Coordinates of C-alpha atoms in Angstrom, one line a residue:
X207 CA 2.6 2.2 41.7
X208 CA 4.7 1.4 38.9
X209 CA 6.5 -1.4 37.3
X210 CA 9.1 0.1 36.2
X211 CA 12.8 -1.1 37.3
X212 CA 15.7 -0.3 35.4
X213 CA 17.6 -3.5 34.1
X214 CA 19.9 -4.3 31.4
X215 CA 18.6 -3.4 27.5
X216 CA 18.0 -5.7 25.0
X217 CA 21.5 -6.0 22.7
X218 CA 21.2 -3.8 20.1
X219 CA 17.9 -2.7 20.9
X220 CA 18.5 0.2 23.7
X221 CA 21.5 1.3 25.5
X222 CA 24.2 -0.4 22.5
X223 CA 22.4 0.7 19.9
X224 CA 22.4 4.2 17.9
X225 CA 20.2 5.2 15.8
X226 CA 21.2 4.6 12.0
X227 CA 21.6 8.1 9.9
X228 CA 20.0 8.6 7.1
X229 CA 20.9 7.1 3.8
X230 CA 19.8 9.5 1.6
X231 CA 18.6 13.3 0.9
X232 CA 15.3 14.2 -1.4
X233 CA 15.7 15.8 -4.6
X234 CA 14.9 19.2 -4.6
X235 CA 14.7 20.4 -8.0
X236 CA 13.6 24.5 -8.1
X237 CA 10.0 25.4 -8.6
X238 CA 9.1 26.7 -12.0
X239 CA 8.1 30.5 -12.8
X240 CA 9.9 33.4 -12.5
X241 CA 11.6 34.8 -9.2
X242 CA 10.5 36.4 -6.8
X243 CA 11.7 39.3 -4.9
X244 CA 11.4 38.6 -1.2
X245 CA 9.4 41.7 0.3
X246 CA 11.0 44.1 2.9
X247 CA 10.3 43.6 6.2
X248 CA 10.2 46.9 7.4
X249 CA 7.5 47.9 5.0
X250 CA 4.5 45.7 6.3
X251 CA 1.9 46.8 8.8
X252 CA 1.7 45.2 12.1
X253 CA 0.1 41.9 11.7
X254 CA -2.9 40.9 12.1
X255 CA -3.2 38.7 15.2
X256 CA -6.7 36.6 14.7
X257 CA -6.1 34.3 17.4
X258 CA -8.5 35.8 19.5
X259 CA -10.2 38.0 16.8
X260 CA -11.6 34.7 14.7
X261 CA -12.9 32.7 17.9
X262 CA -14.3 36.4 19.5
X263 CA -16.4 36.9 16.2
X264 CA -17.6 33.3 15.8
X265 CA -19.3 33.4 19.6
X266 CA -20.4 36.6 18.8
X267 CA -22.1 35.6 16.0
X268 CA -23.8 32.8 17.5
X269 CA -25.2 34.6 20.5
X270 CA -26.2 36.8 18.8
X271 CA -28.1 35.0 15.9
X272 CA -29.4 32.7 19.1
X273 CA -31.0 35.7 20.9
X274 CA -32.6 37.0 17.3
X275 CA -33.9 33.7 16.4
X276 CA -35.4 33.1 19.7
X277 CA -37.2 37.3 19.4
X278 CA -38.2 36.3 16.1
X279 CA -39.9 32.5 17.2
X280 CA -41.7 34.2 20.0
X281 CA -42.9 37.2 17.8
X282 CA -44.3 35.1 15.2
X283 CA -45.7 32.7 17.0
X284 CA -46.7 34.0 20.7
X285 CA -46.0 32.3 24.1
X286 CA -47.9 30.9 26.5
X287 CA -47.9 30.6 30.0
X288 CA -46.4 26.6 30.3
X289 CA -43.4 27.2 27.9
X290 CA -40.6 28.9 28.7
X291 CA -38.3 30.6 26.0
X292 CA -36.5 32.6 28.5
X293 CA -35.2 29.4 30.4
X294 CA -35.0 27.3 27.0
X295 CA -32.9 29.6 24.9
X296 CA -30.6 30.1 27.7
X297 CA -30.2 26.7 28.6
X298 CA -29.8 26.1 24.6
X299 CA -27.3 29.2 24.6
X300 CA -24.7 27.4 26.5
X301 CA -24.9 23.9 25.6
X302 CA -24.8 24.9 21.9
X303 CA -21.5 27.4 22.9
X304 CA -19.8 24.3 24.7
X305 CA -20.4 21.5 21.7
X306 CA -19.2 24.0 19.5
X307 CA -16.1 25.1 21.4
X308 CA -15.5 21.1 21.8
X309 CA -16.0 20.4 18.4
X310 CA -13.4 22.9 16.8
X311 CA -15.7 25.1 15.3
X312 CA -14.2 28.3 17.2
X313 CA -10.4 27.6 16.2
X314 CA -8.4 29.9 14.3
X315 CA -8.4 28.3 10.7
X316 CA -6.3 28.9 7.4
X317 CA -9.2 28.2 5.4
X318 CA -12.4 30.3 6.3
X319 CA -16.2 29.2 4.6
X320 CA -19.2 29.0 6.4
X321 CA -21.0 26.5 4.5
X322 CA -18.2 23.6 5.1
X323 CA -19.3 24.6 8.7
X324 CA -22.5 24.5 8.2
X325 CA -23.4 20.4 8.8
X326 CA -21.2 20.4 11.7
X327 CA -23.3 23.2 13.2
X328 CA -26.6 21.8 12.2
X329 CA -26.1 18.9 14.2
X330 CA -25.5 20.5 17.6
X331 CA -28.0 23.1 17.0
X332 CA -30.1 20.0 17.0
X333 CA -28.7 18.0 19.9
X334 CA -28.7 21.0 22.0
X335 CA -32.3 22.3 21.6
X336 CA -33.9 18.6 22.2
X337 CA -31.6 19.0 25.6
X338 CA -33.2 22.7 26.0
X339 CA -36.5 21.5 25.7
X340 CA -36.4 18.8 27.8
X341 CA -34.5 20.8 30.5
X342 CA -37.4 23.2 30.2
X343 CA -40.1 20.2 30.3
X344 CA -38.7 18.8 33.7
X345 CA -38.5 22.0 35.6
X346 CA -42.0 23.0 34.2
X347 CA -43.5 19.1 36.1
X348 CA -44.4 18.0 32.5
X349 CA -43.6 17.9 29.0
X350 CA -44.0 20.8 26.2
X351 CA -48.0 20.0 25.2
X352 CA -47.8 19.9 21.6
X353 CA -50.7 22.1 21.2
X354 CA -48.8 25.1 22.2
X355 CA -46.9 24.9 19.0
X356 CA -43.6 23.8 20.6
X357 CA -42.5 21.9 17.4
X358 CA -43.4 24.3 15.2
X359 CA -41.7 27.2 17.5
X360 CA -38.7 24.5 17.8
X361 CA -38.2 24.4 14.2
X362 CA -38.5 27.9 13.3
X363 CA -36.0 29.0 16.1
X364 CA -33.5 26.2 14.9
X365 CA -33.9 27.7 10.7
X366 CA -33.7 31.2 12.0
X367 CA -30.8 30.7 13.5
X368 CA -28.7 29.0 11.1
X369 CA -29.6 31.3 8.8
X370 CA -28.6 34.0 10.6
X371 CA -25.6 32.3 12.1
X372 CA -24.3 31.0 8.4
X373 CA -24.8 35.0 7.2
X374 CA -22.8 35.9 10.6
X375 CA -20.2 33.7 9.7
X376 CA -19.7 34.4 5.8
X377 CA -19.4 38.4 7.1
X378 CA -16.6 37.5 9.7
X379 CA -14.8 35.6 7.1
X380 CA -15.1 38.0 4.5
X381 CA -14.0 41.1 7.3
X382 CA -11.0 38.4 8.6
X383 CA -9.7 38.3 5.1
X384 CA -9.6 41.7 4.2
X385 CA -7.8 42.3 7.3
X386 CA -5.3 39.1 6.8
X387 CA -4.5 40.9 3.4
X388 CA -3.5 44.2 4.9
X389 CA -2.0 43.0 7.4
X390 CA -0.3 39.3 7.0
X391 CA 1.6 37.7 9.7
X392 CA 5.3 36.2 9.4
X393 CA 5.9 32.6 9.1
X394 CA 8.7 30.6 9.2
X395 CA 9.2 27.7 6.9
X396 CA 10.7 24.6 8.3
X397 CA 12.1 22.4 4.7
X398 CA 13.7 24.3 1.7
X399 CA 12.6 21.2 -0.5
X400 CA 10.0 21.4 -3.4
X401 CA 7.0 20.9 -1.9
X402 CA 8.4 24.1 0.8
X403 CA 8.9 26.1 -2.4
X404 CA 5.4 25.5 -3.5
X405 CA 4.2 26.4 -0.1
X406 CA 6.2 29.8 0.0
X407 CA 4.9 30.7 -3.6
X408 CA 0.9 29.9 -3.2
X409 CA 1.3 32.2 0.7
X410 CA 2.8 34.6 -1.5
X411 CA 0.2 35.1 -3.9
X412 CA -2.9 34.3 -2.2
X413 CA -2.3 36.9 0.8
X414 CA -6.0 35.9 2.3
X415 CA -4.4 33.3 4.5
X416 CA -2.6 35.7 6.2
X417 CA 0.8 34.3 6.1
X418 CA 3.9 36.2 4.7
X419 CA 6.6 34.1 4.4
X420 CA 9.9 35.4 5.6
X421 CA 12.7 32.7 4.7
X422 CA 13.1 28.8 5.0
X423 CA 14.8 27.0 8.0
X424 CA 16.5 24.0 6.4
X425 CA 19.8 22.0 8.1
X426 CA 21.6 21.3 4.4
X427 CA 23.8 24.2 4.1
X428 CA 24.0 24.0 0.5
X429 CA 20.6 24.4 0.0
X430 CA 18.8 27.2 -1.9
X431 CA 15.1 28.2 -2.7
X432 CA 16.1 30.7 -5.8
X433 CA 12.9 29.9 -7.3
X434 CA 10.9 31.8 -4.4
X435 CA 13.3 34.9 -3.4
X436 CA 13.5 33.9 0.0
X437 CA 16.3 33.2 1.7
X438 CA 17.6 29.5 3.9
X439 CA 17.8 31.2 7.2
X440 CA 20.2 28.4 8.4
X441 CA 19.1 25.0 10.6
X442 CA 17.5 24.2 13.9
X443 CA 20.0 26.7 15.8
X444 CA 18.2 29.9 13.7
X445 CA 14.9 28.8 15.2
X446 CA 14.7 31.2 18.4
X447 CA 16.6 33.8 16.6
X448 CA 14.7 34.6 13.6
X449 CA 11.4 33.9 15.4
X450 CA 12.1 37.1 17.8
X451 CA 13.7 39.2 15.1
X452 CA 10.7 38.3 13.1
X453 CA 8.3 38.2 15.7
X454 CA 7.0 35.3 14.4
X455 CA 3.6 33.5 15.5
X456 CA 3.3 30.7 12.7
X457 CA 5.8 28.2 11.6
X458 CA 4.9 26.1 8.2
X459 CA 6.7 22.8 8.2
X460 CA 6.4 20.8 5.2
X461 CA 8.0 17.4 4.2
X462 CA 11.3 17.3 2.6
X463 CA 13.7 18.5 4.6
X464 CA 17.2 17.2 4.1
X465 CA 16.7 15.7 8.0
X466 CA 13.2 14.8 9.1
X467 CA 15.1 14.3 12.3
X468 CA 16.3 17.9 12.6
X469 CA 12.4 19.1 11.1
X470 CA 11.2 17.5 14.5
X471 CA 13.4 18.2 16.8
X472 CA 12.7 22.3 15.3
X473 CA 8.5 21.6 15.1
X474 CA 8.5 20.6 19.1
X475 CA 11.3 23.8 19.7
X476 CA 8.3 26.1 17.8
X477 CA 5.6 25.0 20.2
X478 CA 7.7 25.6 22.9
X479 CA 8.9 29.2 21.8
X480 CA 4.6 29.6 22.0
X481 CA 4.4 29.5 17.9
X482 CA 1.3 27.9 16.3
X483 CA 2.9 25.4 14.4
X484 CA 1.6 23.5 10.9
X485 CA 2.5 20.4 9.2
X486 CA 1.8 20.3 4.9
X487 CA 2.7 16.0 4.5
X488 CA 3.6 15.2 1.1
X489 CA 0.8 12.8 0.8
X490 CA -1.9 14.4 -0.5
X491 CA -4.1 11.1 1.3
X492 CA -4.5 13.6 4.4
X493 CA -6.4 16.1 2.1
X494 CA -9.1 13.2 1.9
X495 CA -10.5 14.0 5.4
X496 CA -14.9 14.7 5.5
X497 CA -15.3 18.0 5.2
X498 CA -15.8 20.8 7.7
X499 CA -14.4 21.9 10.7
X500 CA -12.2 19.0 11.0
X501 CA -12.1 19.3 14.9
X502 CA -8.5 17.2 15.1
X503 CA -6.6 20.7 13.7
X504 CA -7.4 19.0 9.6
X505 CA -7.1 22.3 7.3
X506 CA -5.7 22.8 4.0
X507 CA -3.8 25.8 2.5
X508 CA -4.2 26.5 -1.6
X509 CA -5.3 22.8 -2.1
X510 CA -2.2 21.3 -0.2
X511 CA -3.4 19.4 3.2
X512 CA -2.3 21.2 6.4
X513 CA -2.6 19.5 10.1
X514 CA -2.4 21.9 12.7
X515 CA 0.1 20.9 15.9
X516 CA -1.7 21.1 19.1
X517 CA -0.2 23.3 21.8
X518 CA 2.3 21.7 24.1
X519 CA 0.8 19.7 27.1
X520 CA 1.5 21.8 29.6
X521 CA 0.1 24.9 27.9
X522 CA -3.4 22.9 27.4
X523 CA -6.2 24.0 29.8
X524 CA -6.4 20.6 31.8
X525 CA -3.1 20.7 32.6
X526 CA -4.1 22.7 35.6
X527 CA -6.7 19.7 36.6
X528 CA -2.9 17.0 36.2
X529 CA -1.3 18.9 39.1
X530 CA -5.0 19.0 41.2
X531 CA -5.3 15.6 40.7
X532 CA -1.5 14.6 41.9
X533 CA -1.2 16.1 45.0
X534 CA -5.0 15.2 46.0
X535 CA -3.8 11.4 45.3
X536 CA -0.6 11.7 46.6
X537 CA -1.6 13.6 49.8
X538 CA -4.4 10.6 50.1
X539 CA -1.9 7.9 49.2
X540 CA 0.4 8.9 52.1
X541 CA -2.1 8.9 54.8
X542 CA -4.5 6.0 53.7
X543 CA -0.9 3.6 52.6
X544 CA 0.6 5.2 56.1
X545 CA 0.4 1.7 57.7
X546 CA 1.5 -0.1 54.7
X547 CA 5.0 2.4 54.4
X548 CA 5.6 2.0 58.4
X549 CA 5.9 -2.3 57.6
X550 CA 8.2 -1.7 54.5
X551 CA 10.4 0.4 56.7
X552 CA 10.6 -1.8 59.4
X553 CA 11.0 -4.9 57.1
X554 CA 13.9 -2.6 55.3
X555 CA 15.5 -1.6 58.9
X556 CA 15.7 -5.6 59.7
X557 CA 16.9 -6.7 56.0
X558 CA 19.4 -4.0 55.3
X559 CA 19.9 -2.3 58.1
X560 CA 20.0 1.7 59.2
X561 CA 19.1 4.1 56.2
X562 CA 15.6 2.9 54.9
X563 CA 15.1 4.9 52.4
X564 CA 17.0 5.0 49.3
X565 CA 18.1 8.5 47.9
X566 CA 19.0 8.8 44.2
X567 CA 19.8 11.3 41.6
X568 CA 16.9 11.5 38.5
X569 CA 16.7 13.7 35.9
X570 CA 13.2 15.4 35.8
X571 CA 11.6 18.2 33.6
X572 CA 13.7 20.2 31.9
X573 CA 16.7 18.6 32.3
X574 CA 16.9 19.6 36.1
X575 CA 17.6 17.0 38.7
X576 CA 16.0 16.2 42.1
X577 CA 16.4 13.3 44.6
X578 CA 14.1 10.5 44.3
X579 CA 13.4 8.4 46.8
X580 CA 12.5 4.7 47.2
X581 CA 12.6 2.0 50.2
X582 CA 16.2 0.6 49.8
X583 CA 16.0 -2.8 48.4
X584 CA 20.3 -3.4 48.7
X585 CA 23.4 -1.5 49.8
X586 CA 25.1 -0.6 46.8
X587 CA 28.9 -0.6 47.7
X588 CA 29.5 2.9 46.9
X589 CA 28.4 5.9 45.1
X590 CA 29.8 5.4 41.9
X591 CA 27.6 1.5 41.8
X592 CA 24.7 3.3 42.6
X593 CA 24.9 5.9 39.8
X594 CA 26.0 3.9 36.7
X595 CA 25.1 0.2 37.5
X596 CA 21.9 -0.6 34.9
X597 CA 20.7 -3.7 36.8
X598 CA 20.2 -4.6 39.8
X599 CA 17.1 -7.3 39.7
X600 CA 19.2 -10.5 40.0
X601 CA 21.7 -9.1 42.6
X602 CA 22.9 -12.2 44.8
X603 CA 22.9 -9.4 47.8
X604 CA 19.2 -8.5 47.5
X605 CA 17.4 -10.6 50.5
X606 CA 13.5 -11.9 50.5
X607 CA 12.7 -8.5 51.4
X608 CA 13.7 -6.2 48.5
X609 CA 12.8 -9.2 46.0
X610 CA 9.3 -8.8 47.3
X611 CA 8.9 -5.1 47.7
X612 CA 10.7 -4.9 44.0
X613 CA 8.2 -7.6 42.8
X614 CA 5.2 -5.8 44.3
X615 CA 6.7 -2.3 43.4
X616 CA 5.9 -1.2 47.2
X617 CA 9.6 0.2 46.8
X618 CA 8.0 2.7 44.7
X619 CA 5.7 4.3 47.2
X620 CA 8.4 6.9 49.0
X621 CA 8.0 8.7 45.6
X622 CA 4.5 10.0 47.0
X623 CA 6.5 12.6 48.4
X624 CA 8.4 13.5 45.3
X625 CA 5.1 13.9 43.4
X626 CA 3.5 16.2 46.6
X627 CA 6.5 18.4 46.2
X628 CA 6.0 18.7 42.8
X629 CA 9.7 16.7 41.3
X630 CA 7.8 14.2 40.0
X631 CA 4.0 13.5 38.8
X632 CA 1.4 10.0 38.9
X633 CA 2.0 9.6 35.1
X634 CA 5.0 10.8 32.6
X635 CA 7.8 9.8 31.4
X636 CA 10.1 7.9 34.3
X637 CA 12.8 9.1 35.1
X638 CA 16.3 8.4 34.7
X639 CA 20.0 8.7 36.3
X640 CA 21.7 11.8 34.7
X641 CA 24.6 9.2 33.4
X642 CA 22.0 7.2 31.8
X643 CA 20.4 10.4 30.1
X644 CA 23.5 11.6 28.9
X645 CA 24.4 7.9 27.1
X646 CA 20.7 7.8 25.5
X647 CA 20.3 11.5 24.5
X648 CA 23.6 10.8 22.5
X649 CA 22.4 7.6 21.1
X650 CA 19.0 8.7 20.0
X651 CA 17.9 11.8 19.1
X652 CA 14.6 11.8 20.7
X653 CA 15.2 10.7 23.8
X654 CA 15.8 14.3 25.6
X655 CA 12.3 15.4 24.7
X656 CA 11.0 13.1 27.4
X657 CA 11.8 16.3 30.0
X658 CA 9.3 18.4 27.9
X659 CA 6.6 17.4 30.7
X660 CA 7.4 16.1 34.6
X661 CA 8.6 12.9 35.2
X662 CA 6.4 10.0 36.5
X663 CA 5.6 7.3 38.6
X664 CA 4.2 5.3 35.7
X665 CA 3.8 6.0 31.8
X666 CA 2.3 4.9 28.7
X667 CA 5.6 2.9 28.0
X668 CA 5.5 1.1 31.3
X669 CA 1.9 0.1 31.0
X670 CA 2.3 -0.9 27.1
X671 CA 4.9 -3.5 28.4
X672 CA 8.2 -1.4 28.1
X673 CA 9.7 -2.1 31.5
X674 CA 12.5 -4.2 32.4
X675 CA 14.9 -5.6 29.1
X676 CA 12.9 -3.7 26.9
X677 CA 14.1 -1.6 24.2
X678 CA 14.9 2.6 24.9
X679 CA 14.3 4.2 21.9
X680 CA 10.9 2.2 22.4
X681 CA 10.5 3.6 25.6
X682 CA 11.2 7.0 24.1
X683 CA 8.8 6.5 21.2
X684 CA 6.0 6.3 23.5
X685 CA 7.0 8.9 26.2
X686 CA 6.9 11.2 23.3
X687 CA 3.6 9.7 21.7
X688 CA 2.0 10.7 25.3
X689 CA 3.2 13.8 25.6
X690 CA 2.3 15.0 22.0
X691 CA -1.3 13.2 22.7
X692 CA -1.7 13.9 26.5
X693 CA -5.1 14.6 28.1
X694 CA -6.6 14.3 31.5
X695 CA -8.7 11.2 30.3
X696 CA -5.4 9.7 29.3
X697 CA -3.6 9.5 33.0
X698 CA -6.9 8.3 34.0
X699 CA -6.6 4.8 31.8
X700 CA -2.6 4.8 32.4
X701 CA -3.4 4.8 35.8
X702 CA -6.4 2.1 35.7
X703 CA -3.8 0.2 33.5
X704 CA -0.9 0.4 36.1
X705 CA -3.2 -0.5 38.7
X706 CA -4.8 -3.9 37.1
X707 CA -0.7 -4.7 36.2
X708 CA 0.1 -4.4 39.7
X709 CA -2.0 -7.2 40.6
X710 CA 0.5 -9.4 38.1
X711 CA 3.5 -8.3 39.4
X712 CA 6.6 -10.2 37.3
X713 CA 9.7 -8.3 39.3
X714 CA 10.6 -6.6 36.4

């Protein structure tokens, strides 16, 4: 199913080429005011974990002001025998719970007000009592009749309730402060530059984000942050050690690091260690998002625009549906293509001769190799060939046989069984010889996050025309863009994509 074939880079553009260090390092002059003394660790309180506490609350709130909204409706105004409030706030109950869970407006936030939330909610209150009522209209054999005072019972539920759920929320805030005071969390913060030193003093004075600052990781050793009190913890390497001394659940980075390179590499190492990580840009142009719940992890913190960094993919709840949906098309791709494998064998066993399939060391997730399979195009003339030789699409000693089943990529379909066992999946990065991997993590820095997720038959890069002479730190770019942005929907259109190539094959 994929087009992918390894062949010879692009000069300068992949294997020959390193990236370019950086030329230069920000200024960092100190932040103004008077120092501060870092506070003692051992003196705080446990603190306060409001991942769960916030989101509990919110749905709370909501049921809650839902069920006293709909009492209140039917008190004021009666029922009668056609409607039913029973079946329509239910109904409304969950569909308003679901928009609002999609929509962001139950995540853990830095900046708590319920009236920035308060358009957001409007809007699916509406959209989900116009589906209520209608449910209730069907399964009653006709519509609401207006004389019963539908619209008028309609309207007074939806005021009631935002009323009630706006008060709800404005209480939890105020309760989730006071508690984020007494009891702030530790946070790491990734850049010891200015704009990290403004950072560390606004979390230190306004404790009702909950954040106590504990010391910056920065990679310049000469670096200070006098101005704050708080110590430069060392580089990337202090990452896992100061989060578990700390017990550290949030890590701050902001721009201005003396290598953005090293920032990264350390942001994707906090996700992994299970941190909720932020980003503060130094361009204040993010700040200028619409207001409200900003569903895409938007937030700001003292006036300075924060972006919240999703989870890692496989930490994601459809993660679980990516493995359903590979070994139910892999187990169907082996029996329904079951003919089509038995002709590629025998037209390997008359081309090539005895050993039809073609066993090779990859690299997979986590660094771990497996043995990937394929229907052997040529004999490689020994080991060592087979292992560090880039190219082999214009070998002399591959017959009509492997040209076609290269061309059509029907040498690709053995890995059915790597994806059923579980070394492999239909979409992710593809995977590479553990020579080649070695060669490319050295020459560019991103290229070993690839094995944050399984390997795959076919990828964003692959379907976005990087296959073949193409360039690898292109490749990498993208294998990294779809595992930072990866969703169920989005191996659904790779694979939809691979598919409609695979009827222009080019023997890449």
């Amino acid at each position: 199913m994929t087009i992918d074939h390894e062949s010879v880079p692009r000069p300068g553009g992949s294997m020959a080429a390193a990236r370019r260090p950086a030329t230069g390092v920000l200024d960092r002059p100190a932040a103004a005011g008077p120092a501060r003394t870092a506070p003692a660790i051992g003196r705080h309180r446990r603190p306060f974990r409001s991942r769960l506490a916030l989101p509990a609350a919110l749905v709370t709130v909501d049921i809650l002001a839902l069920g006293a909204a709909a009492a209140v409706g039917t008190a004021t105004l009666g029922a009668t025998g056609r409607d039913r409030p029973l079946l329509a706030t239910s109904t409304l109950l969950a569909l308003l719970l679901v928009l609002n869970l999609a929509g962001g407006l139950y995540r853990t936030r830095l900046s708590l007000s319920a009236l920035d939330e308060l358009p957001a909610l409007a809007a699916r209150s509406v959209v989900a009592t116009a589906f209520a009522v209608t449910v209730a209209g069907c399964l009653d054999g006709r519509w609401p009749d207006r004389g019963t005072g539908t619209p008028v019972r309609l309207l007074t539920l939806l005021g009631v309730f935002l009323l009630l759920a706006s008060c709800g929320r404005a209480v939890s805030y105020h309760l989730i402060r006071r508690a984020r005071r007494r009891r702030p969390s530790p946070v790491l913060l990734l850049g010891a530059g200015q704009l990290g030193q403004w950072v560390a003093a606004a979390l230190t004075e306004r404790r009702e984000y909950g954040l106590r600052p504990v010391g910056f990781l920065d990679p310049d050793p000469v670096l200070t942050a006098e101005g704050t009190g708080l110590p430069v913890l060392g580089g990337r390497e202090a990452l896992e050690r100061e989060v578990r001394r700390h017990r550290v659940h949030h890590v701050l980075a902001t721009e201005g690091a003396a290598d953005g390179t090293e920032t990264a590499a350390a942001l994707r190492e906090a996700a992994r260690l299970g941190c909720q990580v932020w980003l503060v840009p130094a361009l204040r142009e993010y700040g200028s998002l619409p207001a409200g719940p900003r569903p895409r992890g938007g937030d700001h913190l003292w006036g300075f625009p924060c972006l919240r960094i999703g989870r890692p993919a496989m930490r994601r709840p459809g993660w679980a549906g990516k493995r359903a949906l590979d070994i139910t098309a892999a187990a169907l791709g082996l029996i329904a293509l079951a003919p089509v494998l038995a002709a590629c064998a025998l037209a390997v066993r008359f081309d090539t001769g005895s050993g039809v399939l073609f066993r090779q060391q990859r690299t997979g997730l986590d660094g771990r190799v497996f043995t990937l399979l394929k229907f052997r195009t040529l004999r490689p003339s020994n080991e060592h060939e087979s292992a560090t030789r880039w190219n082999i699409a214009q070998d002399h000693r591959m017959g009509a046989v492997g040209k076609l089943l290269r061309r059509s990529s029907l040498d690709e379909l053995p890995q059915l069984w790597n994806i059923l066992r579980g070394d492999m999946s239909l979409v992710g990065p593809r995977p590479e010889r553990p020579y080649f991997v070695m060669r490319f993590g050295q020459a560019y820095p991103e290229y070993a996050d690839r094995h944050r997720v399984p390997v795959g038959l076919t990828g964003l890069a692959q379907v976005n025309g990087l296959r073949g002479d193409t360039s690898i730190e292109d490749r990498a770019r993208f294998d990294n863009r779809y595992i930072e942005s990866w969703s169920l929907w989005q191996d659904v259109k790779i694979l939809l994509r691979t598919a409609a190539l695979m009827l222009h094959p080019d023997g890449s």
